[in-house]
PDB file of C-alpha atoms in Angstrom:
ATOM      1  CA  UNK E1478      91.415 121.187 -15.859  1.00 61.00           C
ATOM      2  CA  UNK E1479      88.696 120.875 -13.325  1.00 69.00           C
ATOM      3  CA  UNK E1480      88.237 124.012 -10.528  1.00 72.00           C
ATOM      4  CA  UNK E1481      86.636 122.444  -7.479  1.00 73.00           C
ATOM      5  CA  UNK E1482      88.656 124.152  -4.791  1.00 80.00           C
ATOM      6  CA  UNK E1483      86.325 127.460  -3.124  1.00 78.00           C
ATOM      7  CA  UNK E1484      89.563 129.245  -3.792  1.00 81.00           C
ATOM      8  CA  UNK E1485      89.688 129.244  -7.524  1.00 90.00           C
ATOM      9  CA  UNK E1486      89.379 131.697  -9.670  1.00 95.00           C
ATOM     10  CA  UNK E1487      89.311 132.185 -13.335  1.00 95.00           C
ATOM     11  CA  UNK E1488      91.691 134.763 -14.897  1.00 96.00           C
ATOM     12  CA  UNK E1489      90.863 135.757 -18.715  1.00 96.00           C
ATOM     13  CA  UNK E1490      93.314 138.556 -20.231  1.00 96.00           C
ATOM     14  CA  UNK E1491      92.076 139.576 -23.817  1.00 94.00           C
ATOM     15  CA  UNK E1492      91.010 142.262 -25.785  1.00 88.00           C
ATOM     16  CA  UNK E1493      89.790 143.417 -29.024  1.00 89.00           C
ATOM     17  CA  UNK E1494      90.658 145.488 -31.677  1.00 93.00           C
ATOM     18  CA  UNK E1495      88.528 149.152 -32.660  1.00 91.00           C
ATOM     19  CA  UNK E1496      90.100 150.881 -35.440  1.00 93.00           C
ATOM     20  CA  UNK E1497      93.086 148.753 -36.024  1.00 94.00           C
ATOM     21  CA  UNK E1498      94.062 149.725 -32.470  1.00 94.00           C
ATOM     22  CA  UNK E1499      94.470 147.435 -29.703  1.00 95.00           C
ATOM     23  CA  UNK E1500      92.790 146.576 -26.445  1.00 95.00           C
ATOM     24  CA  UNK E1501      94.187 144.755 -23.762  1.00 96.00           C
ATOM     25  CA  UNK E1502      91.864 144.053 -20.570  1.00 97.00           C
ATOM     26  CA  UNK E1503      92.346 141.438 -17.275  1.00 98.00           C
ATOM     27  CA  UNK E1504      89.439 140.862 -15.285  1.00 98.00           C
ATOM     28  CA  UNK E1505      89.592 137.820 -12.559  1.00 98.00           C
ATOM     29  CA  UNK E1506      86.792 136.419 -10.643  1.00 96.00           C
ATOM     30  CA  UNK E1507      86.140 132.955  -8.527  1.00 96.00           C
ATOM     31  CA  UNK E1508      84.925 129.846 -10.299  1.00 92.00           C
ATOM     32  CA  UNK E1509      81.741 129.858  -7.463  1.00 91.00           C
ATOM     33  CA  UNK E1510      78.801 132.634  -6.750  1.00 93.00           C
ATOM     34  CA  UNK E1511      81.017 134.584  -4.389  1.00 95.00           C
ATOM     35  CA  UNK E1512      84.879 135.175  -3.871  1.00 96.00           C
ATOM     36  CA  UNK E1513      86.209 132.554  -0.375  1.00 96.00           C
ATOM     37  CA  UNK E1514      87.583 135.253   2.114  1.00 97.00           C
ATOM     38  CA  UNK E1515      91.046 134.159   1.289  1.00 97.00           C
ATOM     39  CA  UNK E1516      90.391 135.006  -2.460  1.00 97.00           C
ATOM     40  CA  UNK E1517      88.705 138.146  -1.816  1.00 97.00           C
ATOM     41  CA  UNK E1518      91.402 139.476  -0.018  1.00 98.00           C
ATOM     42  CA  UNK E1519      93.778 139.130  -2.390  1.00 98.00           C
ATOM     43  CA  UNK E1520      91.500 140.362  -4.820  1.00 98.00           C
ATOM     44  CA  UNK E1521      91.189 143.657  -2.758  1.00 98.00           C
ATOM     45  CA  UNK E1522      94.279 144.362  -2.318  1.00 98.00           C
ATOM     46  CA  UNK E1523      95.324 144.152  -6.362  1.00 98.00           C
ATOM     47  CA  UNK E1524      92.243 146.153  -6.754  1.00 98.00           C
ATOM     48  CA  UNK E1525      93.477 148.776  -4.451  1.00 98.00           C
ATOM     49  CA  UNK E1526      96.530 148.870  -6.123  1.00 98.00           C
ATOM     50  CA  UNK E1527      95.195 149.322  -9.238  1.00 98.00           C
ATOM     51  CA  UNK E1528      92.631 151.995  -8.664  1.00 98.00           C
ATOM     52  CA  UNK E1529      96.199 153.978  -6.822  1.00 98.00           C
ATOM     53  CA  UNK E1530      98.426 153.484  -9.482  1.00 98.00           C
ATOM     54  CA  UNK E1531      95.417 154.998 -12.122  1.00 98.00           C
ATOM     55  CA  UNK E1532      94.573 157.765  -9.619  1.00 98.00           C
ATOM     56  CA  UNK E1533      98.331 158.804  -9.924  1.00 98.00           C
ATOM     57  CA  UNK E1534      98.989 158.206 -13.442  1.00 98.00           C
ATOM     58  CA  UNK E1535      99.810 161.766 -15.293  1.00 98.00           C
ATOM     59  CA  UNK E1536     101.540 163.825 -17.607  1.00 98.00           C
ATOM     60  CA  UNK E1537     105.434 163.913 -16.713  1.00 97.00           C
ATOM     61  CA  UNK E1538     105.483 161.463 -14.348  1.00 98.00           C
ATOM     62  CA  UNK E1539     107.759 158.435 -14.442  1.00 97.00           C
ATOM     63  CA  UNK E1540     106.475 154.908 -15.164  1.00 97.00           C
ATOM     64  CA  UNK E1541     108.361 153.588 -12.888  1.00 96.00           C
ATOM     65  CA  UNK E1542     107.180 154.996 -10.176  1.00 97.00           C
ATOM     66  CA  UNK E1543     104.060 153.902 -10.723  1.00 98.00           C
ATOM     67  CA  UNK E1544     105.083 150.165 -10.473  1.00 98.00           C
ATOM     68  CA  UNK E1545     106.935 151.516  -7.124  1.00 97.00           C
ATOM     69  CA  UNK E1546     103.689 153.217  -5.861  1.00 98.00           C
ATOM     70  CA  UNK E1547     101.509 149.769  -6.731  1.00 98.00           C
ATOM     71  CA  UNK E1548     104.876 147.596  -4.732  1.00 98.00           C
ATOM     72  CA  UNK E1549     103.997 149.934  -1.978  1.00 98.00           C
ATOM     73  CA  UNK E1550     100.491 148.979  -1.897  1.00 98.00           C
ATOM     74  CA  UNK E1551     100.911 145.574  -1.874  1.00 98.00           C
ATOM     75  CA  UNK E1552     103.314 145.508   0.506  1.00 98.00           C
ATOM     76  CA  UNK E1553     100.735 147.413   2.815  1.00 98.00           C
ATOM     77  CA  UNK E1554      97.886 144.923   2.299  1.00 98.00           C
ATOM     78  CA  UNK E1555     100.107 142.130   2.786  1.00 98.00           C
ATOM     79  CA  UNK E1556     101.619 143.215   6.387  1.00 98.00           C
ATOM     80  CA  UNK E1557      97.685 143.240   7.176  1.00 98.00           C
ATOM     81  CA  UNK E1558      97.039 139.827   6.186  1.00 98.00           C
ATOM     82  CA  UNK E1559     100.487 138.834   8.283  1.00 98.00           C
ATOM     83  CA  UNK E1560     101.887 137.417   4.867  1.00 98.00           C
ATOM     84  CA  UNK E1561     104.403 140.356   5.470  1.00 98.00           C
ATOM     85  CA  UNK E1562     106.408 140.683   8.232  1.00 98.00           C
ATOM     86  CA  UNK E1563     108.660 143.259   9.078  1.00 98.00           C
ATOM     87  CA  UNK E1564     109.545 147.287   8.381  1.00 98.00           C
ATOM     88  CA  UNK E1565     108.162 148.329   5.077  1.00 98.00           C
ATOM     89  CA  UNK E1566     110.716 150.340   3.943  1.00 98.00           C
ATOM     90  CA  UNK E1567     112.697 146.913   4.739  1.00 98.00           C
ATOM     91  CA  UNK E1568     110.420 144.718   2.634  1.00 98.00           C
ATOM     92  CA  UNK E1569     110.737 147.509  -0.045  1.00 98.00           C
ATOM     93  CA  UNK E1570     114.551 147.841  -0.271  1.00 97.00           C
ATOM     94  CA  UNK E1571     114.644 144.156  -0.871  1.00 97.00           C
ATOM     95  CA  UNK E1572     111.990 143.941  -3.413  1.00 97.00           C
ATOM     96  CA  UNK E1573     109.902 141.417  -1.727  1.00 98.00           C
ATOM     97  CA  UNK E1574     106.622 141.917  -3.219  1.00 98.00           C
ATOM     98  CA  UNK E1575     108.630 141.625  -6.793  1.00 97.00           C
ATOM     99  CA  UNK E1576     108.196 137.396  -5.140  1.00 98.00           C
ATOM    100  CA  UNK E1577     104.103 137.980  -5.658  1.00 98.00           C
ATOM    101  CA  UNK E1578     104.133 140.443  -9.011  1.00 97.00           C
ATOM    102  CA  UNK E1579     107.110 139.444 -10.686  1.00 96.00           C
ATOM    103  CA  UNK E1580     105.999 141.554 -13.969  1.00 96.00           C
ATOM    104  CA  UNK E1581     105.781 144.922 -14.330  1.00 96.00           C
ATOM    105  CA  UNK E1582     102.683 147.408 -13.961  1.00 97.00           C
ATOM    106  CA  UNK E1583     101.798 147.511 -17.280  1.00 97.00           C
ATOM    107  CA  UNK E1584     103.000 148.947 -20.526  1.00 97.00           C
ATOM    108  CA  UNK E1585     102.193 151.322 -23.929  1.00 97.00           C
ATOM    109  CA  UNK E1586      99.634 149.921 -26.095  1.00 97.00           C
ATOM    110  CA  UNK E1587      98.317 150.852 -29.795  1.00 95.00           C
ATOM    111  CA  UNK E1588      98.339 149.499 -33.091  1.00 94.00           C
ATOM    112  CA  UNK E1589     100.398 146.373 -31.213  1.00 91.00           C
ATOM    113  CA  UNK E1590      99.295 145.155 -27.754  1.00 91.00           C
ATOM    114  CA  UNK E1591     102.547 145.649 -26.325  1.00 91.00           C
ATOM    115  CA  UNK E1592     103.917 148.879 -28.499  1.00 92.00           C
ATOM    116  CA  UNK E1593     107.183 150.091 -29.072  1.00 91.00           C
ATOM    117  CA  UNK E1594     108.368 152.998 -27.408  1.00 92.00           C
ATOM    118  CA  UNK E1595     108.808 151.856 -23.757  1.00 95.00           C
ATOM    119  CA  UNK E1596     112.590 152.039 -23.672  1.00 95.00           C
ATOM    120  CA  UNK E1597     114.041 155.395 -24.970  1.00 94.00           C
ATOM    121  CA  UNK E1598     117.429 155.172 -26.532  1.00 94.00           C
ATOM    122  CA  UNK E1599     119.955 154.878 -23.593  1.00 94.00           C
ATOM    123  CA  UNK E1600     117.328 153.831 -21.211  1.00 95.00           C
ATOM    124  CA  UNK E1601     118.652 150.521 -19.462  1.00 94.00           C
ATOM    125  CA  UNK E1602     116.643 147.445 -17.594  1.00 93.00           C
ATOM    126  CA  UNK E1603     116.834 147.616 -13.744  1.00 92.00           C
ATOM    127  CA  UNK E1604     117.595 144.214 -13.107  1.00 93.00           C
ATOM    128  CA  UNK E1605     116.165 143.669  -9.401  1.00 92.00           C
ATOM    129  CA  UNK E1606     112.878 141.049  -8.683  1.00 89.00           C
ATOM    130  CA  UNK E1607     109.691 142.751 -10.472  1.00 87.00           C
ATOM    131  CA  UNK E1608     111.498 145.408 -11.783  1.00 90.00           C
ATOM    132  CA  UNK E1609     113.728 143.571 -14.304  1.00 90.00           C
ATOM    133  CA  UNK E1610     110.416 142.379 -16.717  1.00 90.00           C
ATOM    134  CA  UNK E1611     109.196 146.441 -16.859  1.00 94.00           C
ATOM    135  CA  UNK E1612     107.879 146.985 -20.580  1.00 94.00           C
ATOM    136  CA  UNK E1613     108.695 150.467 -20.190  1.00 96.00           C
ATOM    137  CA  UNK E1614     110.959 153.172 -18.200  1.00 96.00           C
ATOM    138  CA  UNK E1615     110.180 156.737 -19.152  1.00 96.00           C
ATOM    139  CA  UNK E1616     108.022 159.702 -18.463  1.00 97.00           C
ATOM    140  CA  UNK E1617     104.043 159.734 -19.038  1.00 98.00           C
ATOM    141  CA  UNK E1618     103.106 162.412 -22.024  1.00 98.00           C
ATOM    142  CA  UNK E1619      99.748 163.583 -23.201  1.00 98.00           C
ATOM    143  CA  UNK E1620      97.962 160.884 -25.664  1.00 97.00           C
ATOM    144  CA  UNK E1621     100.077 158.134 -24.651  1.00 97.00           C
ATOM    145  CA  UNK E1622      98.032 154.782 -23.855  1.00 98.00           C
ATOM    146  CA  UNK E1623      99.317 152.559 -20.936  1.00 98.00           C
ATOM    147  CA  UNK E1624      97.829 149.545 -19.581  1.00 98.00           C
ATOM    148  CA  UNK E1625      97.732 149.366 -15.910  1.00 98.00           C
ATOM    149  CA  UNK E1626      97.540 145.749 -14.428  1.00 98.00           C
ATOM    150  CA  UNK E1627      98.899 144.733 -10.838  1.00 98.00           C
ATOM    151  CA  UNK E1628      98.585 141.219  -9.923  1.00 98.00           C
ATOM    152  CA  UNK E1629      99.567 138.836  -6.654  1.00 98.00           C
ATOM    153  CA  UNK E1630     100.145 135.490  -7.282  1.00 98.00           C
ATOM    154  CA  UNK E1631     101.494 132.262  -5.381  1.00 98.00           C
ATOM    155  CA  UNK E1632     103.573 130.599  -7.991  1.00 98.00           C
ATOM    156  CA  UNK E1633     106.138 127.374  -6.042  1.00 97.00           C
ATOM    157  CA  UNK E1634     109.163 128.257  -7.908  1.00 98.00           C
ATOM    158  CA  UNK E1635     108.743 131.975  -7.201  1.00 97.00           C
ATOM    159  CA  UNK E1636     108.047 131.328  -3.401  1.00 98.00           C
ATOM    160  CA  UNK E1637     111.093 128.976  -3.589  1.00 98.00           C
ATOM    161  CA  UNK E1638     113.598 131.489  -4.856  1.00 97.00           C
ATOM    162  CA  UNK E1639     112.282 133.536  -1.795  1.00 98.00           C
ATOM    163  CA  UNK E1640     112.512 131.016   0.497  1.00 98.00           C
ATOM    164  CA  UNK E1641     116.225 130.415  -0.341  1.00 98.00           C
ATOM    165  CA  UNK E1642     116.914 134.264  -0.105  1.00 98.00           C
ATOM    166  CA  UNK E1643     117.657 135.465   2.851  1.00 98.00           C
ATOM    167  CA  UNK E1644     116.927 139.086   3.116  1.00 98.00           C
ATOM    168  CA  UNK E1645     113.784 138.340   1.356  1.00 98.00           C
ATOM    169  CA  UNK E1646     112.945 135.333   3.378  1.00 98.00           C
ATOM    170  CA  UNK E1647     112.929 137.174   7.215  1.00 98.00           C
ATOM    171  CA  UNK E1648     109.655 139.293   5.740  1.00 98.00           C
ATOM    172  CA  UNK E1649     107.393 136.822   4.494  1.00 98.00           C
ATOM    173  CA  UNK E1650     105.267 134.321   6.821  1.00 98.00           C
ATOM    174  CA  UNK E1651     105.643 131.102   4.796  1.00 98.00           C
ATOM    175  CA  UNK E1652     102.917 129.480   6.630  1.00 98.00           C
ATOM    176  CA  UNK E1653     100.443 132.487   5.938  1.00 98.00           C
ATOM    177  CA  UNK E1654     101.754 131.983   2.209  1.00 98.00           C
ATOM    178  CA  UNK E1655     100.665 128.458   2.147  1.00 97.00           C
ATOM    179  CA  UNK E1656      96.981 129.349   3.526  1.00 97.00           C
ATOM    180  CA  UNK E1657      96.735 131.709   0.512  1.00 97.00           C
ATOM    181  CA  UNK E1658      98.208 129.154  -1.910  1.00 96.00           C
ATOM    182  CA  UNK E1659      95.290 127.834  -3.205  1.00 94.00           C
ATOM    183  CA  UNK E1660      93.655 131.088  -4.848  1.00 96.00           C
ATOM    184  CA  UNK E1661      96.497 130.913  -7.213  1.00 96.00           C
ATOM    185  CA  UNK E1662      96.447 134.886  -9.045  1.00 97.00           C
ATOM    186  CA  UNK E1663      94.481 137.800  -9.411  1.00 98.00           C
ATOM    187  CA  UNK E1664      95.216 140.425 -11.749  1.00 98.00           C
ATOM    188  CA  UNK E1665      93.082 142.976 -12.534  1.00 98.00           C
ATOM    189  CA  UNK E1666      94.016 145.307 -16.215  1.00 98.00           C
ATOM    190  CA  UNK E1667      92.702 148.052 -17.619  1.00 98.00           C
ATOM    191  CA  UNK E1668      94.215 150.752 -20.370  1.00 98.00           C
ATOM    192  CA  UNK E1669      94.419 154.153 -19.372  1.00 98.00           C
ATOM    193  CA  UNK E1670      94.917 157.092 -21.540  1.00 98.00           C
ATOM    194  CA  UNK E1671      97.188 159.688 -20.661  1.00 98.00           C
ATOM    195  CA  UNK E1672      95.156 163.450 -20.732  1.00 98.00           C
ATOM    196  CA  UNK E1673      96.731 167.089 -20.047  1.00 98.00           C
ATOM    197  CA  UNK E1674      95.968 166.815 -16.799  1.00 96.00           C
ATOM    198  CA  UNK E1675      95.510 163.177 -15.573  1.00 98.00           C
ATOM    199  CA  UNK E1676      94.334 160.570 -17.955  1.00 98.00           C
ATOM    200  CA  UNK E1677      91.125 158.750 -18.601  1.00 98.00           C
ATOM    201  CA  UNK E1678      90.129 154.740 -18.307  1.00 98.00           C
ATOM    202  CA  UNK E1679      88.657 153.657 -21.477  1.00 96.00           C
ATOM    203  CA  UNK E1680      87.756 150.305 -20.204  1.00 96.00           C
ATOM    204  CA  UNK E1681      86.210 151.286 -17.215  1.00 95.00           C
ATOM    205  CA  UNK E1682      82.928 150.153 -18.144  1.00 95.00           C
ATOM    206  CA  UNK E1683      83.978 146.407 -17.931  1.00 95.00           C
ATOM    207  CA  UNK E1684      83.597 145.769 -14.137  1.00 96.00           C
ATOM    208  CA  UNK E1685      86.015 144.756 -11.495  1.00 98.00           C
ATOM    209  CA  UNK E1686      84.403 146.057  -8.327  1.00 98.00           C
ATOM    210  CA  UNK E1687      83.839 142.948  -5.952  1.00 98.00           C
ATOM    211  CA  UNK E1688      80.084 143.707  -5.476  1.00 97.00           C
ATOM    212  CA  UNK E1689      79.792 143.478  -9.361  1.00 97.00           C
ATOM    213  CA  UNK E1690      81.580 140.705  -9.851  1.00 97.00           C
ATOM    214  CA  UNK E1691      79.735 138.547  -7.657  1.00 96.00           C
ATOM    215  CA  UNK E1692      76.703 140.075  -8.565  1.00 95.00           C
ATOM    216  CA  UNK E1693      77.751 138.383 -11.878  1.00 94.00           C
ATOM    217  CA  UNK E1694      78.405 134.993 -10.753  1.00 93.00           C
ATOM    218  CA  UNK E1695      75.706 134.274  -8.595  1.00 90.00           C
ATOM    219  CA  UNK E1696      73.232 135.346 -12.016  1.00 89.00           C
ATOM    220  CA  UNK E1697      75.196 133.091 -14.173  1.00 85.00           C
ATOM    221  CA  UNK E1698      75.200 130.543 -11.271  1.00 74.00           C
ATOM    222  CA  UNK E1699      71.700 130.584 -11.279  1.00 72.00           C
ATOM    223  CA  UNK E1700      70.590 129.931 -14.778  1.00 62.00           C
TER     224      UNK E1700
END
Protein backbone atom coordinates (compact mmCIF):
# COMPACT_ATOMS: atom_id res chain seq x y z
CA UNK A 1 0.00 0.00 0.00
CA UNK A 2 1.48 3.25 -1.08
CA UNK A 3 0.95 6.60 1.44
CA UNK A 4 1.15 9.62 -0.83
CA UNK A 5 -1.69 11.65 0.62
CA UNK A 6 -0.05 14.72 3.28
CA UNK A 7 -2.68 13.27 5.54
CA UNK A 8 -1.33 9.86 6.20
CA UNK A 9 -0.08 8.55 8.93
CA UNK A 10 1.44 5.37 10.04
CA UNK A 11 -0.01 3.60 13.13
CA UNK A 12 2.30 0.67 14.66
CA UNK A 13 0.77 -1.03 17.96
CA UNK A 14 3.37 -3.59 19.43
CA UNK A 15 5.25 -4.40 22.27
CA UNK A 16 7.69 -6.63 23.81
CA UNK A 17 8.04 -8.92 26.41
CA UNK A 18 10.55 -8.24 29.89
CA UNK A 19 10.28 -10.97 32.26
CA UNK A 20 7.67 -13.07 30.65
CA UNK A 21 5.42 -10.03 31.10
CA UNK A 22 3.85 -8.16 28.43
CA UNK A 23 4.07 -4.77 26.82
CA UNK A 24 1.65 -3.25 24.75
CA UNK A 25 2.49 0.36 23.22
CA UNK A 26 0.63 2.60 20.14
CA UNK A 27 2.49 5.37 18.87
CA UNK A 28 1.14 7.14 15.45
CA UNK A 29 2.89 9.63 13.40
CA UNK A 30 2.50 11.06 9.56
CA UNK A 31 4.17 9.27 6.69
CA UNK A 32 5.98 13.03 5.81
CA UNK A 33 8.52 15.36 8.03
CA UNK A 34 5.65 17.06 9.80
CA UNK A 35 1.92 16.20 10.76
CA UNK A 36 -0.79 18.31 7.76
CA UNK A 37 -2.91 20.60 10.13
CA UNK A 38 -5.82 18.33 9.63
CA UNK A 39 -3.70 15.37 11.03
CA UNK A 40 -2.26 17.24 13.78
CA UNK A 41 -5.38 18.12 15.10
CA UNK A 42 -6.65 15.01 15.47
CA UNK A 43 -3.54 13.94 16.82
CA UNK A 44 -3.92 16.60 19.64
CA UNK A 45 -6.90 15.98 20.63
CA UNK A 46 -6.27 11.90 21.26
CA UNK A 47 -3.20 13.12 22.90
CA UNK A 48 -5.12 15.28 25.21
CA UNK A 49 -7.26 12.64 25.98
CA UNK A 50 -4.79 10.43 26.80
CA UNK A 51 -2.53 12.47 28.99
CA UNK A 52 -6.44 13.21 31.05
CA UNK A 53 -7.46 9.86 31.30
CA UNK A 54 -3.59 8.93 32.87
CA UNK A 55 -3.68 12.08 35.03
CA UNK A 56 -6.96 10.61 36.57
CA UNK A 57 -6.21 7.06 36.68
CA UNK A 58 -6.07 5.83 40.58
CA UNK A 59 -6.65 3.52 43.21
CA UNK A 60 -10.57 2.88 43.62
CA UNK A 61 -11.66 4.48 40.82
CA UNK A 62 -13.85 2.91 38.16
CA UNK A 63 -12.55 2.00 34.68
CA UNK A 64 -15.24 3.07 33.23
CA UNK A 65 -15.16 6.26 33.98
CA UNK A 66 -12.13 6.71 32.63
CA UNK A 67 -13.34 5.77 29.06
CA UNK A 68 -16.30 8.38 30.02
CA UNK A 69 -13.74 11.09 31.06
CA UNK A 70 -11.55 10.41 27.58
CA UNK A 71 -15.53 10.49 25.52
CA UNK A 72 -15.70 13.80 27.21
CA UNK A 73 -12.55 14.99 25.83
CA UNK A 74 -13.10 14.14 22.56
CA UNK A 75 -16.25 15.37 22.37
CA UNK A 76 -14.70 18.82 23.51
CA UNK A 77 -12.00 18.91 20.82
CA UNK A 78 -14.36 17.93 18.28
CA UNK A 79 -17.11 20.84 18.90
CA UNK A 80 -13.81 23.04 18.30
CA UNK A 81 -12.99 21.67 15.06
CA UNK A 82 -17.02 22.06 14.15
CA UNK A 83 -17.03 18.15 13.53
CA UNK A 84 -19.44 18.37 16.61
CA UNK A 85 -22.35 20.17 16.69
CA UNK A 86 -24.64 20.63 19.34
CA UNK A 87 -24.99 20.50 23.51
CA UNK A 88 -22.37 18.26 24.93
CA UNK A 89 -24.18 16.70 27.41
CA UNK A 90 -26.47 15.95 24.17
CA UNK A 91 -23.65 14.45 22.11
CA UNK A 92 -22.76 12.50 25.34
CA UNK A 93 -26.15 10.93 26.18
CA UNK A 94 -26.17 9.58 22.69
CA UNK A 95 -22.75 8.24 22.60
CA UNK A 96 -21.61 10.02 19.58
CA UNK A 97 -17.99 10.01 19.92
CA UNK A 98 -18.44 5.97 20.51
CA UNK A 99 -18.88 6.74 16.04
CA UNK A 100 -14.89 7.94 16.19
CA UNK A 101 -13.49 5.41 19.19
CA UNK A 102 -15.61 2.57 18.87
CA UNK A 103 -13.20 0.47 21.37
CA UNK A 104 -12.70 0.93 24.70
CA UNK A 105 -9.89 2.95 26.68
CA UNK A 106 -7.77 0.31 27.25
CA UNK A 107 -7.53 -2.78 29.36
CA UNK A 108 -5.34 -5.05 32.18
CA UNK A 109 -2.20 -6.33 30.87
CA UNK A 110 0.51 -8.98 32.26
CA UNK A 111 1.72 -12.25 31.52
CA UNK A 112 -1.05 -11.98 28.39
CA UNK A 113 -1.45 -8.70 26.46
CA UNK A 114 -4.98 -8.53 27.10
CA UNK A 115 -5.23 -10.33 30.80
CA UNK A 116 -7.95 -11.82 32.49
CA UNK A 117 -9.56 -10.16 35.19
CA UNK A 118 -11.45 -7.27 33.49
CA UNK A 119 -14.95 -8.58 34.12
CA UNK A 120 -15.62 -9.60 37.80
CA UNK A 121 -18.12 -12.33 38.28
CA UNK A 122 -21.61 -10.69 37.79
CA UNK A 123 -20.19 -7.77 36.03
CA UNK A 124 -22.24 -7.38 32.65
CA UNK A 125 -21.28 -5.58 29.07
CA UNK A 126 -22.96 -2.14 28.59
CA UNK A 127 -24.06 -2.56 25.25
CA UNK A 128 -24.23 1.21 23.90
CA UNK A 129 -21.62 2.54 20.80
CA UNK A 130 -17.91 2.49 22.38
CA UNK A 131 -18.93 1.18 25.43
CA UNK A 132 -20.07 -2.32 24.35
CA UNK A 133 -16.14 -3.50 23.20
CA UNK A 134 -14.77 -2.32 27.04
CA UNK A 135 -12.07 -5.07 28.06
CA UNK A 136 -12.82 -4.30 31.50
CA UNK A 137 -15.55 -2.79 34.07
CA UNK A 138 -14.30 -2.61 37.62
CA UNK A 139 -12.46 -0.56 40.13
CA UNK A 140 -8.57 0.43 39.77
CA UNK A 141 -6.42 -1.35 42.79
CA UNK A 142 -2.82 -0.91 43.73
CA UNK A 143 -0.33 -3.02 41.30
CA UNK A 144 -2.80 -3.48 38.70
CA UNK A 145 -1.39 -2.69 35.03
CA UNK A 146 -3.82 -1.00 32.51
CA UNK A 147 -3.12 0.15 29.14
CA UNK A 148 -4.49 3.46 28.32
CA UNK A 149 -5.06 4.12 24.50
CA UNK A 150 -7.77 6.63 23.05
CA UNK A 151 -8.00 6.84 19.42
CA UNK A 152 -10.30 8.93 16.64
CA UNK A 153 -10.74 7.44 13.55
CA UNK A 154 -12.87 7.98 10.24
CA UNK A 155 -13.83 4.49 9.32
CA UNK A 156 -17.10 4.61 6.15
CA UNK A 157 -19.10 1.97 7.71
CA UNK A 158 -18.82 3.54 11.17
CA UNK A 159 -19.71 7.10 9.79
CA UNK A 160 -22.54 5.29 7.90
CA UNK A 161 -24.23 3.73 10.89
CA UNK A 162 -24.13 7.42 12.19
CA UNK A 163 -25.36 8.87 9.36
CA UNK A 164 -28.46 6.59 9.37
CA UNK A 165 -29.01 7.35 13.18
CA UNK A 166 -30.80 9.99 13.93
CA UNK A 167 -30.07 11.26 17.33
CA UNK A 168 -26.53 10.70 16.52
CA UNK A 169 -26.69 12.21 13.12
CA UNK A 170 -28.10 16.07 14.25
CA UNK A 171 -24.42 16.41 16.17
CA UNK A 172 -21.96 15.62 13.70
CA UNK A 173 -21.04 18.00 10.58
CA UNK A 174 -20.74 15.36 7.84
CA UNK A 175 -19.03 17.70 5.60
CA UNK A 176 -16.35 18.63 8.35
CA UNK A 177 -16.11 14.67 8.67
CA UNK A 178 -15.25 14.29 5.10
CA UNK A 179 -12.37 17.11 5.28
CA UNK A 180 -10.85 14.97 8.08
CA UNK A 181 -11.36 11.70 6.19
CA UNK A 182 -8.23 11.35 4.76
CA UNK A 183 -5.94 11.16 8.03
CA UNK A 184 -7.62 7.92 8.62
CA UNK A 185 -6.67 7.12 12.82
CA UNK A 186 -4.59 8.14 15.48
CA UNK A 187 -4.22 6.30 18.55
CA UNK A 188 -1.84 6.92 20.91
CA UNK A 189 -1.14 3.74 23.95
CA UNK A 190 0.74 3.54 26.71
CA UNK A 191 0.56 1.05 30.01
CA UNK A 192 0.14 2.58 33.19
CA UNK A 193 0.67 1.05 36.50
CA UNK A 194 -1.64 1.54 39.16
CA UNK A 195 0.42 3.02 42.60
CA UNK A 196 -1.13 3.81 46.23
CA UNK A 197 -1.72 6.97 45.30
CA UNK A 198 -1.95 7.49 41.47
CA UNK A 199 -0.05 5.24 39.20
CA UNK A 200 3.07 5.48 37.14
CA UNK A 201 3.68 5.28 33.04
CA UNK A 202 6.23 2.75 32.36
CA UNK A 203 6.41 3.54 28.75
CA UNK A 204 6.69 7.02 29.00
CA UNK A 205 10.02 7.18 27.65
CA UNK A 206 8.80 6.20 24.08
CA UNK A 207 7.63 9.63 22.75
CA UNK A 208 4.32 10.89 21.59
CA UNK A 209 4.61 14.63 22.11
CA UNK A 210 4.05 16.34 18.59
CA UNK A 211 7.35 18.34 18.79
CA UNK A 212 9.14 14.90 19.20
CA UNK A 213 7.56 13.20 16.80
CA UNK A 214 8.29 15.43 14.08
CA UNK A 215 11.50 16.07 15.36
CA UNK A 216 11.77 12.33 14.41
CA UNK A 217 10.57 12.39 10.99
CA UNK A 218 12.16 15.20 9.57
CA UNK A 219 15.83 13.27 10.91
CA UNK A 220 14.77 10.11 9.33
CA UNK A 221 13.51 12.20 6.33
CA UNK A 222 16.73 13.52 5.94
CA UNK A 223 19.10 10.64 5.78
Amino acid sequence: MKLDNANDVVLVDAGGTYGNYASDITRTWPVGPRFTDNAREIYAIVLDMQKTVIDACAPRKQWEDMHALAQRVAAEGLLRLGMLTGDLESILANDVVGYFMPHGIGHLIGIDTHDVGGYPPGTERINRPGLRYLRARREMLPRMVFTVEPGLYFVDAILAEAKATPAVAQHINFDVVKSYHSVGGVRIEDNIVITESGNDNLTSECPKEIIDIERMRSDANSD
